[in-house]
Coordinates of C-alpha atoms in Angstrom, one line a residue:
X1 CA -31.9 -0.2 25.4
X2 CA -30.1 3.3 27.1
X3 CA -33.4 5.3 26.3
X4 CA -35.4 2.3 28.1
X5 CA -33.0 2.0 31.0
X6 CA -32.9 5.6 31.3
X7 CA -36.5 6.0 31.5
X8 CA -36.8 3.0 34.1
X9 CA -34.1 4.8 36.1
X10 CA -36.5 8.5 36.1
X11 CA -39.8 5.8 37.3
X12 CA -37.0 4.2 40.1
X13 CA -36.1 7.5 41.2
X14 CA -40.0 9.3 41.2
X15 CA -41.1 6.0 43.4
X16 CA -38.4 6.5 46.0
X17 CA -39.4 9.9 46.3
X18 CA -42.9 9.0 46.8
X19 CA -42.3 6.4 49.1
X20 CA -40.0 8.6 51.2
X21 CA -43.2 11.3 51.0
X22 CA -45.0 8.8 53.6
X23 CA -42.6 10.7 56.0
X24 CA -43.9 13.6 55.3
X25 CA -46.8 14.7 58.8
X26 CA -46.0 18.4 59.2
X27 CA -44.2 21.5 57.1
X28 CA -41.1 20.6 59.4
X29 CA -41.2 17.3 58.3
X30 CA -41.7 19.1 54.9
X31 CA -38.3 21.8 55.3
X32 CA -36.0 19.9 57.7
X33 CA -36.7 16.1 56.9
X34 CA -37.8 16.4 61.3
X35 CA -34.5 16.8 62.1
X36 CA -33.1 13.5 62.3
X37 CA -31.2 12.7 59.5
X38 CA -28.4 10.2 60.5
X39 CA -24.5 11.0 59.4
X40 CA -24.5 9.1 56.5
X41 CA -27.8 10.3 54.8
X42 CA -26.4 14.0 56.1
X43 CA -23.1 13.8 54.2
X44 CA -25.0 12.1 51.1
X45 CA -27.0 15.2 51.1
X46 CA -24.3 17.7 51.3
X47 CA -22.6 15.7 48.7
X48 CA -25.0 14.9 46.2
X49 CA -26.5 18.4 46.4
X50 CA -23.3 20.0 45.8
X51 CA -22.4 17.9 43.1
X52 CA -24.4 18.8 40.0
X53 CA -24.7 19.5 36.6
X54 CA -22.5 22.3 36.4
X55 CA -19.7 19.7 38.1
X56 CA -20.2 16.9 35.7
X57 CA -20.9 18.6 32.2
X58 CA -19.9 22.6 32.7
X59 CA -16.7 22.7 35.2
X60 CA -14.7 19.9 33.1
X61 CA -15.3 20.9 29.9
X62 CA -14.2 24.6 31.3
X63 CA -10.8 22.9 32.6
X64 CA -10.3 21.5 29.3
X65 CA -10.4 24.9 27.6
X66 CA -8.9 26.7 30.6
X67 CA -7.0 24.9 33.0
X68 CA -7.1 24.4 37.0
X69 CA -7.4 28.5 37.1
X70 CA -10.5 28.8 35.1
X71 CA -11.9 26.4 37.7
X72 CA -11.5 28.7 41.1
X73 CA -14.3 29.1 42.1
X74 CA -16.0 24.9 41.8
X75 CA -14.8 22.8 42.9
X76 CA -12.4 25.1 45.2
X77 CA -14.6 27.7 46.4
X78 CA -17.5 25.6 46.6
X79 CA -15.8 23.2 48.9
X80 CA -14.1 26.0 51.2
X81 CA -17.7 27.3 51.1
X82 CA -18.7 23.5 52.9
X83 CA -15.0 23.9 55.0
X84 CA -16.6 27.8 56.2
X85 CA -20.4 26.5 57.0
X86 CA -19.0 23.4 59.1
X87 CA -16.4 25.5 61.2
X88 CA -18.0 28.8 61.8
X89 CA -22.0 28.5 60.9
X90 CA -22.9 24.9 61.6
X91 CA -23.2 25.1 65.0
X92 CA -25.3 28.3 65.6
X93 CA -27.3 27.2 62.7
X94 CA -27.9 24.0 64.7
X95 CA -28.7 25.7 68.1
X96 CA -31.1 28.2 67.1
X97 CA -33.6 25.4 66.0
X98 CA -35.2 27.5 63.0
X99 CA -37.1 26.5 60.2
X100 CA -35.1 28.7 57.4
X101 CA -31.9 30.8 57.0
X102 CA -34.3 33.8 56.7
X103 CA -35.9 33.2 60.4
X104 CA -32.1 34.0 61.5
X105 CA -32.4 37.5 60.2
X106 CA -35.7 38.1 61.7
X107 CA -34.3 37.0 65.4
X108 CA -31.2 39.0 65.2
X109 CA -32.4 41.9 63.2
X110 CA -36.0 42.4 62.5
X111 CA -38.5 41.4 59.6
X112 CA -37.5 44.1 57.1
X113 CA -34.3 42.6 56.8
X114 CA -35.7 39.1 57.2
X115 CA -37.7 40.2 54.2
X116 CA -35.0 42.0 51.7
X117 CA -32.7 39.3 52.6
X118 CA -34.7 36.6 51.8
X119 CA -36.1 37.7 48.0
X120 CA -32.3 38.1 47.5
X121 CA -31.2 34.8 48.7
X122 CA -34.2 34.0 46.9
X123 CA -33.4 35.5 43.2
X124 CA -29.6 33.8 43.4
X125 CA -31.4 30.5 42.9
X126 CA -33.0 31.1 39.9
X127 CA -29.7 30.7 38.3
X128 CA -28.6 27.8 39.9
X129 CA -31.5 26.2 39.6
X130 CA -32.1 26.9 35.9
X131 CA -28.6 25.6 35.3
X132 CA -29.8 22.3 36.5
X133 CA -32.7 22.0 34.9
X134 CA -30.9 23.1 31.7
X135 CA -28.4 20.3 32.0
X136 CA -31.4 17.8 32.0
X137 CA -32.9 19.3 28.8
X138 CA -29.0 19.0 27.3
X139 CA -29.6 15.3 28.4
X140 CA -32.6 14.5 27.1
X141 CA -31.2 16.2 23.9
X142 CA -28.6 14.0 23.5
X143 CA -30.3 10.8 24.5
X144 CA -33.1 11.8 22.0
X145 CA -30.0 11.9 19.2
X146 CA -31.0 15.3 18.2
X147 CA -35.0 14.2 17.8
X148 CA -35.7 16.2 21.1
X149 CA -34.5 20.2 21.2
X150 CA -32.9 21.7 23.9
X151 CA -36.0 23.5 24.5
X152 CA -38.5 21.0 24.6
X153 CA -36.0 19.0 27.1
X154 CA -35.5 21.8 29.4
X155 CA -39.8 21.3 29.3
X156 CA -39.3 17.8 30.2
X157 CA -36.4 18.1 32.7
X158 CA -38.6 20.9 34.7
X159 CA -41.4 18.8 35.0
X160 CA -39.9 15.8 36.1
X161 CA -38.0 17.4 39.4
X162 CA -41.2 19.2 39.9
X163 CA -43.7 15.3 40.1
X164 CA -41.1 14.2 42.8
X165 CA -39.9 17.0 45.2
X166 CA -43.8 18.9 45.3
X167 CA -44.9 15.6 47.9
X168 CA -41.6 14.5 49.9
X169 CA -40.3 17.9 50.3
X170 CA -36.4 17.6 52.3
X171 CA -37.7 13.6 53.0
X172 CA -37.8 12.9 49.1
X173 CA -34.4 15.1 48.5
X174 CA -32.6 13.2 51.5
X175 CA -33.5 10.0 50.6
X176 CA -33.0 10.4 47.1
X177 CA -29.4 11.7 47.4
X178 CA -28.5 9.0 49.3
X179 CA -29.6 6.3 46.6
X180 CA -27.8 9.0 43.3
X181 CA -24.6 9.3 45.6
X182 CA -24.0 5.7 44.9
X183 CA -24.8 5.8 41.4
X184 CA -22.7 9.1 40.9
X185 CA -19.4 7.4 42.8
X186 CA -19.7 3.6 41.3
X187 CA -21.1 5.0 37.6
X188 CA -18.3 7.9 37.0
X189 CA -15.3 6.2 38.5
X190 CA -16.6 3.2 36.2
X191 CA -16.4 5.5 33.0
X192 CA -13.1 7.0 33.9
X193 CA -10.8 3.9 34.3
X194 CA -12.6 3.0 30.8
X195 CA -12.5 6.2 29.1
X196 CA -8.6 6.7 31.0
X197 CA -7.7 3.0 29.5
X198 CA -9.4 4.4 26.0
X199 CA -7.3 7.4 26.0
X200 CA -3.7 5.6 26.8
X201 CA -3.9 5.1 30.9
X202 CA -4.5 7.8 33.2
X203 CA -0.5 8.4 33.8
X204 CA -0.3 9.9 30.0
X205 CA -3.9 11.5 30.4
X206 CA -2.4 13.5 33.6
X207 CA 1.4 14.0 31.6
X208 CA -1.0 15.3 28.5
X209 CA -2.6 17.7 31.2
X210 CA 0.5 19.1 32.7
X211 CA 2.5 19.4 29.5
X212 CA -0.4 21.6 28.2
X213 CA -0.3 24.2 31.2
X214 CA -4.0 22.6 32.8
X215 CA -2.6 22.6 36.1
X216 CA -1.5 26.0 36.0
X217 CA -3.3 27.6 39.2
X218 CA -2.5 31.1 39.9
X219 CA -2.9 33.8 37.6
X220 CA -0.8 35.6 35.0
X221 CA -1.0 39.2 34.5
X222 CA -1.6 42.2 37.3
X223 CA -3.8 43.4 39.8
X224 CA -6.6 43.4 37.5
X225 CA -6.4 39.3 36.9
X226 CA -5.1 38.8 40.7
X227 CA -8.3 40.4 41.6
X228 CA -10.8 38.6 39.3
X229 CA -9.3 35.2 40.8
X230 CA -9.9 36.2 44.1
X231 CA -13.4 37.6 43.1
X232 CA -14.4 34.0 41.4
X233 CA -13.0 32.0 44.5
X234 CA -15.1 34.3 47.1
X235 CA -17.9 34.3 44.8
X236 CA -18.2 30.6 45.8
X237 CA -16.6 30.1 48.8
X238 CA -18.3 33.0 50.6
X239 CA -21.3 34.4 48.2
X240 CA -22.5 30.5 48.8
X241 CA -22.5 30.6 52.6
X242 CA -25.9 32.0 53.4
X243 CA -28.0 29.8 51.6
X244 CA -31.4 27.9 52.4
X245 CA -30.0 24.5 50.9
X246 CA -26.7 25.0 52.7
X247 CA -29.1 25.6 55.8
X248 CA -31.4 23.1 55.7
X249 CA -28.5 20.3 55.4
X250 CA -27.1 21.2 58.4
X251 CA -30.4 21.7 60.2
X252 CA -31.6 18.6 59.1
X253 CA -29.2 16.1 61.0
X254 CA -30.3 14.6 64.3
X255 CA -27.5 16.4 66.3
X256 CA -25.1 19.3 65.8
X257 CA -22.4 17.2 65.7
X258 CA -23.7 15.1 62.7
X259 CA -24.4 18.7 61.4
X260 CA -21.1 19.5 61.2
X261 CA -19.5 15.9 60.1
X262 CA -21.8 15.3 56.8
X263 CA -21.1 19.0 55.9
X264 CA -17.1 18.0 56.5
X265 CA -17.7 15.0 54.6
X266 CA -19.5 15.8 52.1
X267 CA -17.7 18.6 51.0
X268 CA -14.5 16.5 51.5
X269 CA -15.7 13.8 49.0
X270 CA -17.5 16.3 46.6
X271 CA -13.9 18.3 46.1
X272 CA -12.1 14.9 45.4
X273 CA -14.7 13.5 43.2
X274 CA -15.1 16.6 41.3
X275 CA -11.8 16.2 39.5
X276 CA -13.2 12.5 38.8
X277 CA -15.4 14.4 35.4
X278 CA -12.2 16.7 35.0
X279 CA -10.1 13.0 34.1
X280 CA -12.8 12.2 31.9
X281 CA -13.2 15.1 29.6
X282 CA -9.6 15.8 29.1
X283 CA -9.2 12.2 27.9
X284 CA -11.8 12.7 25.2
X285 CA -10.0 15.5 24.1
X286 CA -7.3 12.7 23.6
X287 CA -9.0 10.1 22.2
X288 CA -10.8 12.5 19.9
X289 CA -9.1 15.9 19.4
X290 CA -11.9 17.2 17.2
X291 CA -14.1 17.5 20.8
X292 CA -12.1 21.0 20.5
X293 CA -14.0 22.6 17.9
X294 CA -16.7 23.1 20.6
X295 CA -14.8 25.7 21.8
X296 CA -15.5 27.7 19.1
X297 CA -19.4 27.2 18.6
X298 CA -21.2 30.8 19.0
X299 CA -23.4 29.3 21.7
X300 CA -21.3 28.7 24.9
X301 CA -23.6 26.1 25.9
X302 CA -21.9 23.5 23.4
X303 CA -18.8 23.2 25.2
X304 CA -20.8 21.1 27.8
X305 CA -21.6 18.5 25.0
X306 CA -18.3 16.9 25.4
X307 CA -19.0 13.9 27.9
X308 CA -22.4 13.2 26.8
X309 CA -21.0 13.2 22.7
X310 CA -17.6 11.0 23.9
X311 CA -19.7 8.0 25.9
X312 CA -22.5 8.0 22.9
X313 CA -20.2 7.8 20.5
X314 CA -17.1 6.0 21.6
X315 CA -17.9 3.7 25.0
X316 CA -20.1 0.4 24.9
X317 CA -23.5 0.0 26.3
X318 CA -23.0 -0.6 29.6
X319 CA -20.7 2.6 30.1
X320 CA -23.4 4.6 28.9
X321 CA -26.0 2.9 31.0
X322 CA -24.0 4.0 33.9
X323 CA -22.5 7.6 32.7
X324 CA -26.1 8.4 32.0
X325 CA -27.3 7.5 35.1
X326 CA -24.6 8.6 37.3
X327 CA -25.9 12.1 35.5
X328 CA -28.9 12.1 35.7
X329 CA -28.4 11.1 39.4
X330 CA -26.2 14.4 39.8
X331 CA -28.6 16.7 38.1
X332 CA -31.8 15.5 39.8
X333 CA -29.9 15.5 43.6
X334 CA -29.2 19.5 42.8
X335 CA -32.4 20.4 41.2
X336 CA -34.4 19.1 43.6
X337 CA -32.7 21.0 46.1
X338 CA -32.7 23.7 44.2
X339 CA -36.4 23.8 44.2
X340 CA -36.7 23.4 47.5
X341 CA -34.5 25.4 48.9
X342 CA -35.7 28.9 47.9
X343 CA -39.4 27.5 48.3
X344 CA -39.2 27.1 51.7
X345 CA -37.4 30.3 52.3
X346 CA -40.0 32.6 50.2
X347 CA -42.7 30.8 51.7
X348 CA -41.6 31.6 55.2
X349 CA -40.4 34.4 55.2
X350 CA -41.7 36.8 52.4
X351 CA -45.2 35.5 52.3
X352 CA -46.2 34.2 55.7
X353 CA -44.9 37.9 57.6
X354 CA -47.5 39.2 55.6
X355 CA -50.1 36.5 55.5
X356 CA -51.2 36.4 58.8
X357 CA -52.4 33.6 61.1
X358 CA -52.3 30.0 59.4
X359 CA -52.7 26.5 60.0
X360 CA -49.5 24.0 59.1
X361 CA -51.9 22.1 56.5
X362 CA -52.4 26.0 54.4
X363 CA -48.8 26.6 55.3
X364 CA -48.2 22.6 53.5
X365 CA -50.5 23.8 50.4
X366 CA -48.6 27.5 50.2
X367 CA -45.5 25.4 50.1
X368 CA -46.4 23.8 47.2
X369 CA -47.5 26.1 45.3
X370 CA -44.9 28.2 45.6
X371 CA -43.0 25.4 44.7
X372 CA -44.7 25.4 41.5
X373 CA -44.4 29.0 40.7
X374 CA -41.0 29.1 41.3
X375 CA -40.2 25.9 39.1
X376 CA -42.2 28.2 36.1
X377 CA -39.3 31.1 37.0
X378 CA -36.2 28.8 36.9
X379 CA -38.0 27.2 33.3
X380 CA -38.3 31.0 31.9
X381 CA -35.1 32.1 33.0
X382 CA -33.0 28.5 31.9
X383 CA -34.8 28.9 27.9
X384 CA -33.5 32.3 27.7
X385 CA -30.4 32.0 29.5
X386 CA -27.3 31.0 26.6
X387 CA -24.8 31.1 29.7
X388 CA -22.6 27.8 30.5
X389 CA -24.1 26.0 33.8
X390 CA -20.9 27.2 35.4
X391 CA -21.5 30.6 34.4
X392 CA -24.8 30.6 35.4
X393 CA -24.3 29.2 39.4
X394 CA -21.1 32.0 39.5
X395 CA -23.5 35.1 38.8
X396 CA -26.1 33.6 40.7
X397 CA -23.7 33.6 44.3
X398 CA -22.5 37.4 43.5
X399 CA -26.6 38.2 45.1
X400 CA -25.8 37.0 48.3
X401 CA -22.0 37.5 48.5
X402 CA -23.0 41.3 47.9
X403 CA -26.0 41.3 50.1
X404 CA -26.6 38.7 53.0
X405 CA -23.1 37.5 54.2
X406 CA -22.0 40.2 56.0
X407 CA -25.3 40.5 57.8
X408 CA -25.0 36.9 58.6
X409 CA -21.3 36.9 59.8
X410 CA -21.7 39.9 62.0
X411 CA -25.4 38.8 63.5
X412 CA -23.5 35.7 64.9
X413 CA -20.3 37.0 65.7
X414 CA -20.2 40.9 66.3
X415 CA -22.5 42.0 69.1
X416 CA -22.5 45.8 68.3
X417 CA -24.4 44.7 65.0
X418 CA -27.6 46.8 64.8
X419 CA -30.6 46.6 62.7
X420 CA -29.7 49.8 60.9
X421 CA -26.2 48.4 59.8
X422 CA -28.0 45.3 58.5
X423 CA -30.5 47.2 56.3
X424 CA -28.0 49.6 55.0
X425 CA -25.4 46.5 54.6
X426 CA -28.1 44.9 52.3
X427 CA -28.6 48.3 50.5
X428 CA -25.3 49.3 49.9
X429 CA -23.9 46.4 48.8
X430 CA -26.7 45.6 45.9
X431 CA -27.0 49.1 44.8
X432 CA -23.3 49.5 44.6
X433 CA -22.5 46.2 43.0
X434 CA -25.8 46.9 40.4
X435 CA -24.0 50.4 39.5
X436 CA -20.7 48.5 39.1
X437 CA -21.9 45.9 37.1
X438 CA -23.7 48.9 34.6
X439 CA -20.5 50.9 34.2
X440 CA -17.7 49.8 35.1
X441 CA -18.2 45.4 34.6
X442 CA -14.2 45.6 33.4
X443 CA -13.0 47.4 36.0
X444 CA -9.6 46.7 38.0
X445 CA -11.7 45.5 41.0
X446 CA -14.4 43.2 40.0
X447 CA -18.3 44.3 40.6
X448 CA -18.6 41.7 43.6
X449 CA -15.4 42.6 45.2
X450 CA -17.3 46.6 45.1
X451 CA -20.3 45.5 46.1
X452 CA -19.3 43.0 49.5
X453 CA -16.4 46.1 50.4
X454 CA -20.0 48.4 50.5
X455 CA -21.7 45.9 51.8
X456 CA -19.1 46.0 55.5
X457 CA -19.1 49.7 55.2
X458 CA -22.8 49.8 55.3
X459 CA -23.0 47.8 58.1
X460 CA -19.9 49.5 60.5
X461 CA -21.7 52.6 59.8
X462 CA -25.3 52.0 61.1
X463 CA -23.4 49.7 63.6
X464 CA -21.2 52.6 65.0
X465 CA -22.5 55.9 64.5
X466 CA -24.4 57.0 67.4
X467 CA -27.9 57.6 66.7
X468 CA -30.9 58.9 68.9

């Protein structure tokens, strides 16, 4: 009965995505869902995008073994990130009326850096992505009782995003976050008041937490662990700014100032609901303190078994009905616009600069098929990644938080910024964070922290020193 309402759910959710594909006339259309996305279906995007498999499997399973500050950077640089984009990049996002983040670059400081800027913001999504699509092959997994391998369901899981986002583009993500946003709120809040009843009421679940030192926040120790707190906080909150999906929700809205409400609401109701998964899998280490031993396993991925496990094994039928859905609903709003996303952006602006003259329907077809090639990248890099989900989305936000945030920040808001400063921003910061990373990945200042302080120095000095 959960397989077959599980499966019926994947059909419900391929048919709204096909039926919101009728929307679909033009590549802007395609991108940007036309620009008119009302306040709720803008909010539901923010939220439901943000909110993924790394939230609901990875991050509380991490606060069970670590605690509020193992946690910095999702949910509370991830929401800040939402907080930063609403206040200070929504709006001349909104105004400049382009198709993706990379056609800012290319206004403000020329194609090469539209270019290099791009296959970085590019490359960060592989691991995002492949996080997502490695969650649904856990799924799969599980539902399968073991039948299915990890492997074959990380096969399964890529193909499935890939039959519904290739035709409805932004139109099929918009419409289909809307309709898992409900399932995600009514299905997980259902599973924790049971799973919080299960485990003794959610007063002793939180006492349990605080006795144990979970809510413990800022670090112990030096420098060195003051620094790599602040380096997984910005990593998120920052590194997470210039992104296409981030973009392309606030783009998408019919106004700016819809723009900037969904992305405050939606990030408002993703950083309360996040601790919703947290409740859930610190009462199953209650109601079954064995769930611990996954700490252990040699595989890191393991620890992320924990939800999926409790519900099979210890909640009725109808909880798993709804836990599985409210997943599956959570994985499928991220990976499709995960897919997306950097599709849009190569497409645009690595390929097309190069391409020449085209009409929108080749520009339609290049879409796709660079949709495709990229979903083959994120399936190759997810079966040979052994990295938690929340591992995974960390190291993929150090790209951009070394490489294209500074050029961002200063293109809108320092007018001295040159072209030269950009490129040489871009350069320093990913050479110097790659040479960090190689020698010194233990150092007192983390890699990232090297990287985005090369990164500003880069661009003040082809900013400010005088050239001919």
């Amino acid at each position: 009965m959960l397989i077959a309402s599980v499966v019926a759910y994947l059909l419900l959710t391929i048919a709204i995505g096909l039926w919101a594909a009728r929307r679909v006339h033009n590549s802007k259309d395609y991108v940007l869902a036309g620009r008119s996305l009302p306040l709720y279906m803008s909010a539901a995007t923010v939220f439901a995008t943000w909110f993924g498999a790394e939230t609901v499997l990875s991050v509380s399973a991490t606060f069970t073994r670590d605690g509020l500050g193992g946690i910095v950077a999702d949910p509370f640089g991830s929401s800040f990130c939402l907080l930063f984009v609403a206040l200070f990049f929504a709006r001349a996002f909104y105004r400049m009326d382009l198709l993706t983040i990379g056609d800012f670059y290319r206004k403000r400081f020329g194609k090469p850096v539209e270019v290099v800027t791009s296959l970085a913001i590019t490359t960060s999504y592989l691991g995002w992505t492949s996080a997502q699509i490695t969650a649904l092959g856990l799924t799969f997994s599980v539902l399968s009782g073991g039948k299915m391998s990890l492997e074959t369901g990380i096969y399964l899981g890529a193909a499935f995003v890939l039959a519904y986002t290739i035709w409805g583009g932004m139109w099929s993500v918009a419409v289909t976050d809307l309709f898992q946003s409900v399932i995600i709120l009514i299905g997980l809040a259902l599973v924790a008041w049971l799973v919080g009843d299960m485990a003794g009421g959610a007063r002793k679940v939180i006492a349990a937490a605080s006795d144990a030192g979970k809510f413990d926040f800022l670090p112990k120790g030096g420098t060195k662990e003051g620094l790599a707190f602040l380096a997984a906080w910005m990593t998120l909150a920052i590194g997470s700014i210039p992104q296409q999906d981030v973009f392309q929700r606030v783009t998408s809205a019919k106004d700016e100032k819809t723009a900037i409400r969904g992305c405050l609401i939606g990030g408002a109701l993703y950083f309360c609901f996040a601790f919703v998964p947290i409740f859930i899998a610190y009462a199953a280490l209650m109601i079954d303190p064995s769930y611990a031993k996954l700490f252990a396993n040699d595989d890191a991925r393991e620890i992320q078994r924990i939800l999926p496990d409790l519900v099979l094994e210890r909640t009725p039928l109808w909880a798993q009905v709804l836990f599985f859905g409210a997943l599956l609903s959570a994985i499928l709003s991220t990976a499709s616009g995960a897919l997306l996303a950097p599709t849009s952006l190569f497409t645009e602006n690595v390929i097309r600069p190069f391409a020449g003259g085209m009409s929108d329907r080749q520009f339609m077809l290049l879409l796709r098929t660079v949709l495709v090639t990229f979903t083959l990248a994120a399936l190759l890099f997810a079966l040979n990644s052994r990295s938690t989900m929340y591992e995974m989305v960390q190291n993929a936000y150090k790209v951009t938080l070394v490489s294209c945030i500074v050029p961002l920040a200063a293109g809108i808001y320092w007018k001295r910024a040159t072209n030269v400063g950009a490129m040489l921003s871009v350069a320093f910061g990913l050479v110097s964070w790659g040479i960090a990373e190689m020698v010194a990945a233990d150092a007192t200042v983390p890699p990232q922290l090297v990287g985005l302080a090369f990164s500003i120095f880069g661009m003040a000095l082809g900013s400010l020193v005088p050239r001919r």
